[in-house]
Amino acid sequence: AATGNFALGWTELSRGAGMSRRQLPRGNRDAPGQAPLAAFHPLLHCGNEIAASLAEPGFFGAVVSTVPPLDKQLSRAPGLTTKKLYFLDELGRESVANESYARECILAGAQAVGEALADGQRTLVHCSFGQNRSSSICIAYAIIHQGWSFEEATEYVCEQNRAHRQYYAQQPCSNPTFHRILKQLSDENEDSRTPHANWGPEPTKKSANLLTAWLGLASLGGASLLLRRQPSSPPASAAAAAPSAESITAAELANSPPLSSLSSMSSLSLASLVAEPAAELIAA
């Protein structure tokens, strides 16, 4: 199980709301499927593969995709994407080559987010569940462009995910490989770090009243309720969560921007793209 401030998952939320695992949607099917990250930037959102299609037409001016987005009929809708950066989420089991490729995609995604936001475009970053790849790009953006540390940025993304969404096997920011990439990035930027942009009040740690926190923040919105908090100590690395549903084909990965070592992906890695999530095999 995940540890530290990032450990709260579907179990506590579903118990507080009187819901069972079977009543919760999968993370790639909940609506609206995204959470605003207003403390990073008022126009930044992080979500799942259907979040772009669930929004009003034209709501998102830029969509950064790490998997193919889906329309409301759950068909692939590549036209929704403005920046394609497909890479794998192997939940901490990434090879050296795939970790290197993931780092390049995360950095390219952070740059794309920065450019879109500077252009005044409301921006969605999405993956399959909206937990690891998309969160990592948003955290990298906050570290590089807004002066956040890895720890505070990751905690904020987790808080926003849980405040605005509820789904089966909810464990945002749970890939330890991506944690390592982001921590290294944070350390590299530590000497040049300045107080991060004051887009609004910063979040407080999650209240002990989980149901009130979830219902209250989900209904009233996050940015106006966020309170100034003290920096938290670095958490222990999170363990692997329930796998995300993946549907990227090898051909689509080959057509993704040739950042570097895509050709070195193992057959096991590609096979994992079409595997059903382990969470679906767990009995209630």
PDB file of C-alpha atoms in Angstrom:
ATOM      1  CA  ALA A   1       0.000   0.000   0.000  1.00  0.00           C
ATOM      2  CA  ALA A   2       1.048   3.575  -0.509  1.00  0.00           C
ATOM      3  CA  THR A   3       2.523   5.385   2.443  1.00  0.00           C
ATOM      4  CA  GLY A   4       2.761   8.914   3.784  1.00  0.00           C
ATOM      5  CA  ASN A   5       0.375  11.715   2.840  1.00  0.00           C
ATOM      6  CA  PHE A   6      -0.449  10.038  -0.482  1.00  0.00           C
ATOM      7  CA  ALA A   7      -1.904   6.845   1.014  1.00  0.00           C
ATOM      8  CA  LEU A   8      -5.615   7.653   1.189  1.00  0.00           C
ATOM      9  CA  GLY A   9      -7.384   5.694  -1.538  1.00  0.00           C
ATOM     10  CA  TRP A  10     -10.744   4.336  -2.565  1.00  0.00           C
ATOM     11  CA  THR A  11     -11.210   2.329   0.650  1.00  0.00           C
ATOM     12  CA  GLU A  12     -11.583   5.277   3.030  1.00  0.00           C
ATOM     13  CA  LEU A  13     -13.621   7.353   0.588  1.00  0.00           C
ATOM     14  CA  SER A  14     -16.009   4.546  -0.313  1.00  0.00           C
ATOM     15  CA  ARG A  15     -16.563   3.634   3.322  1.00  0.00           C
ATOM     16  CA  GLY A  16     -17.230   7.269   4.215  1.00  0.00           C
ATOM     17  CA  ALA A  17     -19.755   7.592   1.408  1.00  0.00           C
ATOM     18  CA  GLY A  18     -21.368   4.202   2.093  1.00  0.00           C
ATOM     19  CA  MET A  19     -20.223   2.832  -1.261  1.00  0.00           C
ATOM     20  CA  SER A  20     -18.767  -0.556  -2.147  1.00  0.00           C
ATOM     21  CA  ARG A  21     -16.017  -1.278  -4.631  1.00  0.00           C
ATOM     22  CA  ARG A  22     -18.539  -2.609  -7.120  1.00  0.00           C
ATOM     23  CA  GLN A  23     -20.461   0.674  -7.085  1.00  0.00           C
ATOM     24  CA  LEU A  24     -17.447   2.785  -8.017  1.00  0.00           C
ATOM     25  CA  PRO A  25     -16.593   3.406 -11.678  1.00  0.00           C
ATOM     26  CA  ARG A  26     -13.167   2.603 -13.007  1.00  0.00           C
ATOM     27  CA  GLY A  27     -10.724   5.475 -13.101  1.00  0.00           C
ATOM     28  CA  ASN A  28     -11.025   5.780 -16.872  1.00  0.00           C
ATOM     29  CA  ARG A  29     -14.836   6.027 -16.723  1.00  0.00           C
ATOM     30  CA  ASP A  30     -15.702   8.423 -13.868  1.00  0.00           C
ATOM     31  CA  ALA A  31     -17.195  11.811 -14.707  1.00  0.00           C
ATOM     32  CA  PRO A  32     -16.143  14.530 -15.165  1.00  0.00           C
ATOM     33  CA  GLY A  33     -12.913  12.555 -14.999  1.00  0.00           C
ATOM     34  CA  GLN A  34     -10.633  15.479 -14.214  1.00  0.00           C
ATOM     35  CA  ALA A  35      -9.487  17.737 -11.403  1.00  0.00           C
ATOM     36  CA  PRO A  36      -8.470  21.397 -11.607  1.00  0.00           C
ATOM     37  CA  LEU A  37      -4.973  22.279 -10.446  1.00  0.00           C
ATOM     38  CA  ALA A  38      -5.639  25.971  -9.860  1.00  0.00           C
ATOM     39  CA  ALA A  39      -2.760  26.432  -7.413  1.00  0.00           C
ATOM     40  CA  PHE A  40      -0.350  25.419 -10.212  1.00  0.00           C
ATOM     41  CA  HIS A  41      -2.214  27.587 -12.732  1.00  0.00           C
ATOM     42  CA  PRO A  42      -5.883  28.668 -12.984  1.00  0.00           C
ATOM     43  CA  LEU A  43      -6.168  27.062 -16.431  1.00  0.00           C
ATOM     44  CA  LEU A  44      -4.574  23.671 -15.719  1.00  0.00           C
ATOM     45  CA  HIS A  45      -6.518  20.390 -15.321  1.00  0.00           C
ATOM     46  CA  CYS A  46      -5.457  16.744 -14.937  1.00  0.00           C
ATOM     47  CA  GLY A  47      -7.742  13.906 -15.995  1.00  0.00           C
ATOM     48  CA  ASN A  48      -8.532  10.570 -17.598  1.00  0.00           C
ATOM     49  CA  GLU A  49      -9.023   9.419 -21.187  1.00  0.00           C
ATOM     50  CA  ILE A  50     -12.663  10.585 -21.460  1.00  0.00           C
ATOM     51  CA  ALA A  51     -12.276  13.937 -19.665  1.00  0.00           C
ATOM     52  CA  ALA A  52     -11.746  15.926 -22.878  1.00  0.00           C
ATOM     53  CA  SER A  53     -14.951  14.605 -24.464  1.00  0.00           C
ATOM     54  CA  LEU A  54     -17.030  15.136 -21.315  1.00  0.00           C
ATOM     55  CA  ALA A  55     -16.178  18.847 -21.211  1.00  0.00           C
ATOM     56  CA  GLU A  56     -18.208  21.437 -23.095  1.00  0.00           C
ATOM     57  CA  PRO A  57     -16.962  21.930 -26.675  1.00  0.00           C
ATOM     58  CA  GLY A  58     -14.101  24.390 -26.699  1.00  0.00           C
ATOM     59  CA  PHE A  59     -13.634  24.289 -22.920  1.00  0.00           C
ATOM     60  CA  PHE A  60     -10.072  22.994 -23.303  1.00  0.00           C
ATOM     61  CA  GLY A  61      -7.904  24.915 -25.718  1.00  0.00           C
ATOM     62  CA  ALA A  62      -5.027  22.442 -25.366  1.00  0.00           C
ATOM     63  CA  VAL A  63      -5.100  18.702 -24.639  1.00  0.00           C
ATOM     64  CA  VAL A  64      -1.842  16.897 -23.857  1.00  0.00           C
ATOM     65  CA  SER A  65      -2.426  13.147 -24.330  1.00  0.00           C
ATOM     66  CA  THR A  66      -0.285  10.292 -23.024  1.00  0.00           C
ATOM     67  CA  VAL A  67      -2.838   7.753 -24.315  1.00  0.00           C
ATOM     68  CA  PRO A  68      -5.478   8.101 -27.054  1.00  0.00           C
ATOM     69  CA  PRO A  69      -8.467  10.166 -25.813  1.00  0.00           C
ATOM     70  CA  LEU A  70     -11.945   8.661 -26.110  1.00  0.00           C
ATOM     71  CA  ASP A  71     -15.241  10.265 -27.104  1.00  0.00           C
ATOM     72  CA  LYS A  72     -18.527   9.822 -25.259  1.00  0.00           C
ATOM     73  CA  GLN A  73     -19.186   6.571 -27.158  1.00  0.00           C
ATOM     74  CA  LEU A  74     -15.776   5.319 -25.907  1.00  0.00           C
ATOM     75  CA  SER A  75     -14.313   5.365 -29.422  1.00  0.00           C
ATOM     76  CA  ARG A  76     -10.884   6.803 -30.006  1.00  0.00           C
ATOM     77  CA  ALA A  77     -10.964  10.523 -30.775  1.00  0.00           C
ATOM     78  CA  PRO A  78      -7.444  11.590 -31.785  1.00  0.00           C
ATOM     79  CA  GLY A  79      -8.821  14.916 -32.996  1.00  0.00           C
ATOM     80  CA  LEU A  80      -9.204  16.005 -29.365  1.00  0.00           C
ATOM     81  CA  THR A  81      -5.424  15.918 -28.866  1.00  0.00           C
ATOM     82  CA  THR A  82      -3.215  18.934 -29.484  1.00  0.00           C
ATOM     83  CA  LYS A  83       0.011  17.329 -28.176  1.00  0.00           C
ATOM     84  CA  LYS A  84       0.658  13.572 -28.294  1.00  0.00           C
ATOM     85  CA  LEU A  85       3.204  12.058 -25.914  1.00  0.00           C
ATOM     86  CA  TYR A  86       2.411   8.359 -25.522  1.00  0.00           C
ATOM     87  CA  PHE A  87       4.400   6.433 -22.940  1.00  0.00           C
ATOM     88  CA  LEU A  88       3.874   3.536 -20.539  1.00  0.00           C
ATOM     89  CA  ASP A  89       2.805   3.396 -16.908  1.00  0.00           C
ATOM     90  CA  GLU A  90       4.271   0.127 -15.633  1.00  0.00           C
ATOM     91  CA  LEU A  91       3.694   0.991 -11.989  1.00  0.00           C
ATOM     92  CA  GLY A  92       7.338   0.976 -10.969  1.00  0.00           C
ATOM     93  CA  ARG A  93       8.352  -1.955 -13.148  1.00  0.00           C
ATOM     94  CA  GLU A  94       9.783   0.215 -15.939  1.00  0.00           C
ATOM     95  CA  SER A  95      12.983  -0.927 -17.630  1.00  0.00           C
ATOM     96  CA  VAL A  96      15.952   1.435 -17.707  1.00  0.00           C
ATOM     97  CA  ALA A  97      15.114   2.321 -21.317  1.00  0.00           C
ATOM     98  CA  ASN A  98      11.451   2.916 -20.585  1.00  0.00           C
ATOM     99  CA  GLU A  99      12.271   5.025 -17.527  1.00  0.00           C
ATOM    100  CA  SER A 100      14.530   7.183 -19.660  1.00  0.00           C
ATOM    101  CA  TYR A 101      11.816   7.530 -22.304  1.00  0.00           C
ATOM    102  CA  ALA A 102       9.208   8.365 -19.645  1.00  0.00           C
ATOM    103  CA  ARG A 103      11.474  11.121 -18.302  1.00  0.00           C
ATOM    104  CA  GLU A 104      11.790  12.657 -21.770  1.00  0.00           C
ATOM    105  CA  CYS A 105       8.008  12.523 -22.265  1.00  0.00           C
ATOM    106  CA  ILE A 106       7.365  14.079 -18.847  1.00  0.00           C
ATOM    107  CA  LEU A 107       9.778  16.916 -19.601  1.00  0.00           C
ATOM    108  CA  ALA A 108       8.306  17.437 -23.084  1.00  0.00           C
ATOM    109  CA  GLY A 109       4.834  17.435 -21.539  1.00  0.00           C
ATOM    110  CA  ALA A 110       5.797  20.045 -18.955  1.00  0.00           C
ATOM    111  CA  GLN A 111       7.160  22.242 -21.738  1.00  0.00           C
ATOM    112  CA  ALA A 112       3.967  21.812 -23.789  1.00  0.00           C
ATOM    113  CA  VAL A 113       1.850  22.700 -20.745  1.00  0.00           C
ATOM    114  CA  GLY A 114       3.935  25.796 -20.075  1.00  0.00           C
ATOM    115  CA  GLU A 115       3.593  26.978 -23.670  1.00  0.00           C
ATOM    116  CA  ALA A 116      -0.170  26.379 -23.775  1.00  0.00           C
ATOM    117  CA  LEU A 117      -0.782  28.165 -20.476  1.00  0.00           C
ATOM    118  CA  ALA A 118       1.436  31.075 -21.494  1.00  0.00           C
ATOM    119  CA  ASP A 119      -0.765  31.307 -24.594  1.00  0.00           C
ATOM    120  CA  GLY A 120      -3.847  31.609 -22.370  1.00  0.00           C
ATOM    121  CA  GLN A 121      -5.278  28.183 -23.255  1.00  0.00           C
ATOM    122  CA  ARG A 122      -7.181  26.125 -20.702  1.00  0.00           C
ATOM    123  CA  THR A 123      -5.124  22.939 -20.688  1.00  0.00           C
ATOM    124  CA  LEU A 124      -6.000  19.308 -19.924  1.00  0.00           C
ATOM    125  CA  VAL A 125      -3.261  16.736 -19.385  1.00  0.00           C
ATOM    126  CA  HIS A 126      -4.664  13.223 -19.475  1.00  0.00           C
ATOM    127  CA  CYS A 127      -3.679   9.579 -19.385  1.00  0.00           C
ATOM    128  CA  SER A 128      -5.919   6.536 -18.913  1.00  0.00           C
ATOM    129  CA  PHE A 129      -6.958   6.937 -15.258  1.00  0.00           C
ATOM    130  CA  GLY A 130      -5.509  10.420 -14.706  1.00  0.00           C
ATOM    131  CA  GLN A 131      -3.333   9.108 -11.886  1.00  0.00           C
ATOM    132  CA  ASN A 132       0.315   8.725 -12.856  1.00  0.00           C
ATOM    133  CA  ARG A 133       1.450   9.887 -16.293  1.00  0.00           C
ATOM    134  CA  SER A 134      -0.747  12.983 -16.489  1.00  0.00           C
ATOM    135  CA  SER A 135      -0.102  13.819 -12.831  1.00  0.00           C
ATOM    136  CA  SER A 136       3.652  13.514 -13.372  1.00  0.00           C
ATOM    137  CA  ILE A 137       3.587  15.967 -16.276  1.00  0.00           C
ATOM    138  CA  CYS A 138       1.594  18.470 -14.191  1.00  0.00           C
ATOM    139  CA  ILE A 139       3.959  18.058 -11.238  1.00  0.00           C
ATOM    140  CA  ALA A 140       6.971  18.522 -13.519  1.00  0.00           C
ATOM    141  CA  TYR A 141       5.386  21.725 -14.825  1.00  0.00           C
ATOM    142  CA  ALA A 142       4.936  22.977 -11.253  1.00  0.00           C
ATOM    143  CA  ILE A 143       8.534  22.126 -10.345  1.00  0.00           C
ATOM    144  CA  ILE A 144      10.126  23.702 -13.426  1.00  0.00           C
ATOM    145  CA  HIS A 145       7.855  26.665 -14.081  1.00  0.00           C
ATOM    146  CA  GLN A 146       6.291  27.507 -10.725  1.00  0.00           C
ATOM    147  CA  GLY A 147       9.004  26.725  -8.174  1.00  0.00           C
ATOM    148  CA  TRP A 148       7.215  23.914  -6.301  1.00  0.00           C
ATOM    149  CA  SER A 149       9.095  21.093  -4.616  1.00  0.00           C
ATOM    150  CA  PHE A 150       8.361  17.478  -5.515  1.00  0.00           C
ATOM    151  CA  GLU A 151       6.782  16.811  -2.124  1.00  0.00           C
ATOM    152  CA  GLU A 152       4.369  19.729  -1.988  1.00  0.00           C
ATOM    153  CA  ALA A 153       3.399  19.454  -5.662  1.00  0.00           C
ATOM    154  CA  THR A 154       2.667  15.732  -5.377  1.00  0.00           C
ATOM    155  CA  GLU A 155       0.622  16.181  -2.215  1.00  0.00           C
ATOM    156  CA  TYR A 156      -1.420  18.942  -3.850  1.00  0.00           C
ATOM    157  CA  VAL A 157      -2.187  16.830  -6.949  1.00  0.00           C
ATOM    158  CA  CYS A 158      -3.297  13.927  -4.743  1.00  0.00           C
ATOM    159  CA  GLU A 159      -5.549  16.208  -2.692  1.00  0.00           C
ATOM    160  CA  GLN A 160      -7.170  17.642  -5.807  1.00  0.00           C
ATOM    161  CA  ASN A 161      -7.668  14.200  -7.344  1.00  0.00           C
ATOM    162  CA  ARG A 162      -9.483  12.954  -4.248  1.00  0.00           C
ATOM    163  CA  ALA A 163     -11.484  16.136  -3.790  1.00  0.00           C
ATOM    164  CA  HIS A 164     -12.908  16.181  -7.317  1.00  0.00           C
ATOM    165  CA  ARG A 165     -13.028  12.512  -8.301  1.00  0.00           C
ATOM    166  CA  GLN A 166     -13.989   9.120  -6.873  1.00  0.00           C
ATOM    167  CA  TYR A 167     -13.274   5.827  -8.586  1.00  0.00           C
ATOM    168  CA  TYR A 168     -12.267   2.225  -7.996  1.00  0.00           C
ATOM    169  CA  ALA A 169      -8.621   1.657  -6.943  1.00  0.00           C
ATOM    170  CA  GLN A 170      -8.035   5.399  -6.498  1.00  0.00           C
ATOM    171  CA  GLN A 171      -4.328   5.840  -5.791  1.00  0.00           C
ATOM    172  CA  PRO A 172      -3.016   8.953  -7.541  1.00  0.00           C
ATOM    173  CA  CYS A 173       0.717   9.531  -7.927  1.00  0.00           C
ATOM    174  CA  SER A 174       1.539   5.926  -7.078  1.00  0.00           C
ATOM    175  CA  ASN A 175       4.258   5.020  -9.597  1.00  0.00           C
ATOM    176  CA  PRO A 176       7.611   4.967  -7.730  1.00  0.00           C
ATOM    177  CA  THR A 177       9.568   5.234 -10.986  1.00  0.00           C
ATOM    178  CA  PHE A 178       7.828   8.511 -11.799  1.00  0.00           C
ATOM    179  CA  HIS A 179       8.435   9.607  -8.194  1.00  0.00           C
ATOM    180  CA  ARG A 180      12.152   9.043  -8.713  1.00  0.00           C
ATOM    181  CA  ILE A 181      12.142  11.031 -11.975  1.00  0.00           C
ATOM    182  CA  LEU A 182      10.275  13.937 -10.374  1.00  0.00           C
ATOM    183  CA  LYS A 183      12.413  13.922  -7.226  1.00  0.00           C
ATOM    184  CA  GLN A 184      15.540  14.109  -9.375  1.00  0.00           C
ATOM    185  CA  LEU A 185      13.988  16.966 -11.319  1.00  0.00           C
ATOM    186  CA  SER A 186      13.118  18.739  -8.075  1.00  0.00           C
ATOM    187  CA  ASP A 187      16.675  18.322  -6.781  1.00  0.00           C
ATOM    188  CA  GLU A 188      18.087  19.659 -10.063  1.00  0.00           C
ATOM    189  CA  ASN A 189      15.956  22.776  -9.734  1.00  0.00           C
ATOM    190  CA  GLU A 190      16.490  23.311  -6.004  1.00  0.00           C
ATOM    191  CA  ASP A 191      19.268  25.904  -6.320  1.00  0.00           C
ATOM    192  CA  SER A 192      17.223  28.044  -8.681  1.00  0.00           C
ATOM    193  CA  ARG A 193      13.926  27.559  -6.855  1.00  0.00           C
ATOM    194  CA  THR A 194      11.964  30.698  -6.006  1.00  0.00           C
ATOM    195  CA  PRO A 195       8.670  31.050  -4.125  1.00  0.00           C
ATOM    196  CA  HIS A 196       6.072  29.492  -6.405  1.00  0.00           C
ATOM    197  CA  ALA A 197       3.488  31.572  -8.226  1.00  0.00           C
ATOM    198  CA  ASN A 198       0.674  32.766  -5.994  1.00  0.00           C
ATOM    199  CA  TRP A 199      -2.300  31.723  -8.134  1.00  0.00           C
ATOM    200  CA  GLY A 200      -4.410  31.355  -5.035  1.00  0.00           C
ATOM    201  CA  PRO A 201      -4.416  29.946  -1.494  1.00  0.00           C
ATOM    202  CA  GLU A 202      -2.520  26.714  -1.103  1.00  0.00           C
ATOM    203  CA  PRO A 203      -4.147  23.467   0.025  1.00  0.00           C
ATOM    204  CA  THR A 204      -4.358  22.271   3.574  1.00  0.00           C
ATOM    205  CA  LYS A 205      -3.791  18.662   4.530  1.00  0.00           C
ATOM    206  CA  LYS A 206      -6.827  16.423   4.180  1.00  0.00           C
ATOM    207  CA  SER A 207      -9.308  16.771   6.975  1.00  0.00           C
ATOM    208  CA  ALA A 208      -9.976  13.824   9.222  1.00  0.00           C
ATOM    209  CA  ASN A 209     -13.598  14.045   8.172  1.00  0.00           C
ATOM    210  CA  LEU A 210     -13.155  12.286   4.830  1.00  0.00           C
ATOM    211  CA  LEU A 211     -16.763  12.421   3.732  1.00  0.00           C
ATOM    212  CA  THR A 212     -17.037  16.139   4.424  1.00  0.00           C
ATOM    213  CA  ALA A 213     -13.761  16.800   2.621  1.00  0.00           C
ATOM    214  CA  TRP A 214     -14.843  14.826  -0.443  1.00  0.00           C
ATOM    215  CA  LEU A 215     -18.409  16.079  -0.718  1.00  0.00           C
ATOM    216  CA  GLY A 216     -17.653  19.646   0.303  1.00  0.00           C
ATOM    217  CA  LEU A 217     -14.701  20.204  -2.000  1.00  0.00           C
ATOM    218  CA  ALA A 218     -16.314  18.335  -4.901  1.00  0.00           C
ATOM    219  CA  SER A 219     -19.455  20.464  -4.771  1.00  0.00           C
ATOM    220  CA  LEU A 220     -17.996  23.866  -3.961  1.00  0.00           C
ATOM    221  CA  GLY A 221     -14.772  23.731  -5.977  1.00  0.00           C
ATOM    222  CA  GLY A 222     -11.188  23.490  -4.880  1.00  0.00           C
ATOM    223  CA  ALA A 223      -9.424  26.782  -5.416  1.00  0.00           C
ATOM    224  CA  SER A 224     -11.580  28.970  -3.167  1.00  0.00           C
ATOM    225  CA  LEU A 225     -11.391  26.475  -0.289  1.00  0.00           C
ATOM    226  CA  LEU A 226      -7.638  25.856  -0.334  1.00  0.00           C
ATOM    227  CA  LEU A 227      -5.860  27.104   2.805  1.00  0.00           C
ATOM    228  CA  ARG A 228      -2.242  27.990   3.503  1.00  0.00           C
ATOM    229  CA  ARG A 229      -0.344  24.928   4.689  1.00  0.00           C
ATOM    230  CA  GLN A 230       3.128  24.207   5.966  1.00  0.00           C
ATOM    231  CA  PRO A 231       5.497  22.209   3.715  1.00  0.00           C
ATOM    232  CA  SER A 232       5.291  18.517   4.525  1.00  0.00           C
ATOM    233  CA  SER A 233       8.193  16.155   4.959  1.00  0.00           C
ATOM    234  CA  PRO A 234       9.017  13.866   2.023  1.00  0.00           C
ATOM    235  CA  PRO A 235       6.841  10.745   2.002  1.00  0.00           C
ATOM    236  CA  ALA A 236       8.065   7.234   1.530  1.00  0.00           C
ATOM    237  CA  SER A 237       7.860   5.946  -2.031  1.00  0.00           C
ATOM    238  CA  ALA A 238       4.395   4.702  -2.861  1.00  0.00           C
ATOM    239  CA  ALA A 239       3.965   1.078  -3.749  1.00  0.00           C
ATOM    240  CA  ALA A 240       2.366  -0.033  -7.001  1.00  0.00           C
ATOM    241  CA  ALA A 241      -1.369   0.607  -7.304  1.00  0.00           C
ATOM    242  CA  ALA A 242      -3.960  -1.240  -9.345  1.00  0.00           C
ATOM    243  CA  PRO A 243      -2.777  -1.088 -12.992  1.00  0.00           C
ATOM    244  CA  SER A 244      -4.273   1.433 -15.366  1.00  0.00           C
ATOM    245  CA  ALA A 245      -6.304   0.187 -18.329  1.00  0.00           C
ATOM    246  CA  GLU A 246      -4.089   0.598 -21.392  1.00  0.00           C
ATOM    247  CA  SER A 247      -5.075   0.434 -25.023  1.00  0.00           C
ATOM    248  CA  ILE A 248      -2.112   1.858 -26.908  1.00  0.00           C
ATOM    249  CA  THR A 249      -0.916  -0.226 -29.816  1.00  0.00           C
ATOM    250  CA  ALA A 250       2.689  -0.675 -30.839  1.00  0.00           C
ATOM    251  CA  ALA A 251       1.987   1.232 -34.060  1.00  0.00           C
ATOM    252  CA  GLU A 252       0.641   4.220 -32.129  1.00  0.00           C
ATOM    253  CA  LEU A 253       3.666   4.249 -29.882  1.00  0.00           C
ATOM    254  CA  ALA A 254       5.893   4.165 -32.951  1.00  0.00           C
ATOM    255  CA  ASN A 255       4.046   7.207 -34.307  1.00  0.00           C
ATOM    256  CA  SER A 256       4.537   9.149 -31.086  1.00  0.00           C
ATOM    257  CA  PRO A 257       7.227  11.875 -31.179  1.00  0.00           C
ATOM    258  CA  PRO A 258      10.594  10.064 -31.557  1.00  0.00           C
ATOM    259  CA  LEU A 259      12.104  11.333 -28.332  1.00  0.00           C
ATOM    260  CA  SER A 260      14.641   8.541 -27.977  1.00  0.00           C
ATOM    261  CA  SER A 261      14.570   4.881 -27.045  1.00  0.00           C
ATOM    262  CA  LEU A 262      11.137   3.652 -28.116  1.00  0.00           C
ATOM    263  CA  SER A 263      12.654   0.866 -30.188  1.00  0.00           C
ATOM    264  CA  SER A 264      14.187  -0.655 -27.067  1.00  0.00           C
ATOM    265  CA  MET A 265      10.843  -1.362 -25.394  1.00  0.00           C
ATOM    266  CA  SER A 266      10.519  -4.993 -24.411  1.00  0.00           C
ATOM    267  CA  SER A 267       7.800  -7.271 -25.745  1.00  0.00           C
ATOM    268  CA  LEU A 268       6.599  -7.636 -22.159  1.00  0.00           C
ATOM    269  CA  SER A 269       6.128  -3.845 -21.946  1.00  0.00           C
ATOM    270  CA  LEU A 270       4.072  -3.775 -25.136  1.00  0.00           C
ATOM    271  CA  ALA A 271       2.011  -6.743 -24.007  1.00  0.00           C
ATOM    272  CA  SER A 272       1.149  -4.859 -20.813  1.00  0.00           C
ATOM    273  CA  LEU A 273      -0.573  -2.199 -22.892  1.00  0.00           C
ATOM    274  CA  VAL A 274      -3.516  -4.472 -23.664  1.00  0.00           C
ATOM    275  CA  ALA A 275      -3.708  -6.225 -20.297  1.00  0.00           C
ATOM    276  CA  GLU A 276      -6.862  -5.860 -18.227  1.00  0.00           C
ATOM    277  CA  PRO A 277      -6.213  -4.028 -14.960  1.00  0.00           C
ATOM    278  CA  ALA A 278      -5.539  -6.295 -12.018  1.00  0.00           C
ATOM    279  CA  ALA A 279      -8.070  -4.335 -10.026  1.00  0.00           C
ATOM    280  CA  GLU A 280     -10.863  -5.831 -12.133  1.00  0.00           C
ATOM    281  CA  LEU A 281      -9.808  -9.323 -11.070  1.00  0.00           C
ATOM    282  CA  ILE A 282     -10.034  -8.631  -7.350  1.00  0.00           C
ATOM    283  CA  ALA A 283     -13.127 -10.062  -5.727  1.00  0.00           C
ATOM    284  CA  ALA A 284     -15.318  -7.687  -3.785  1.00  0.00           C
TER     285      ALA A 284
END
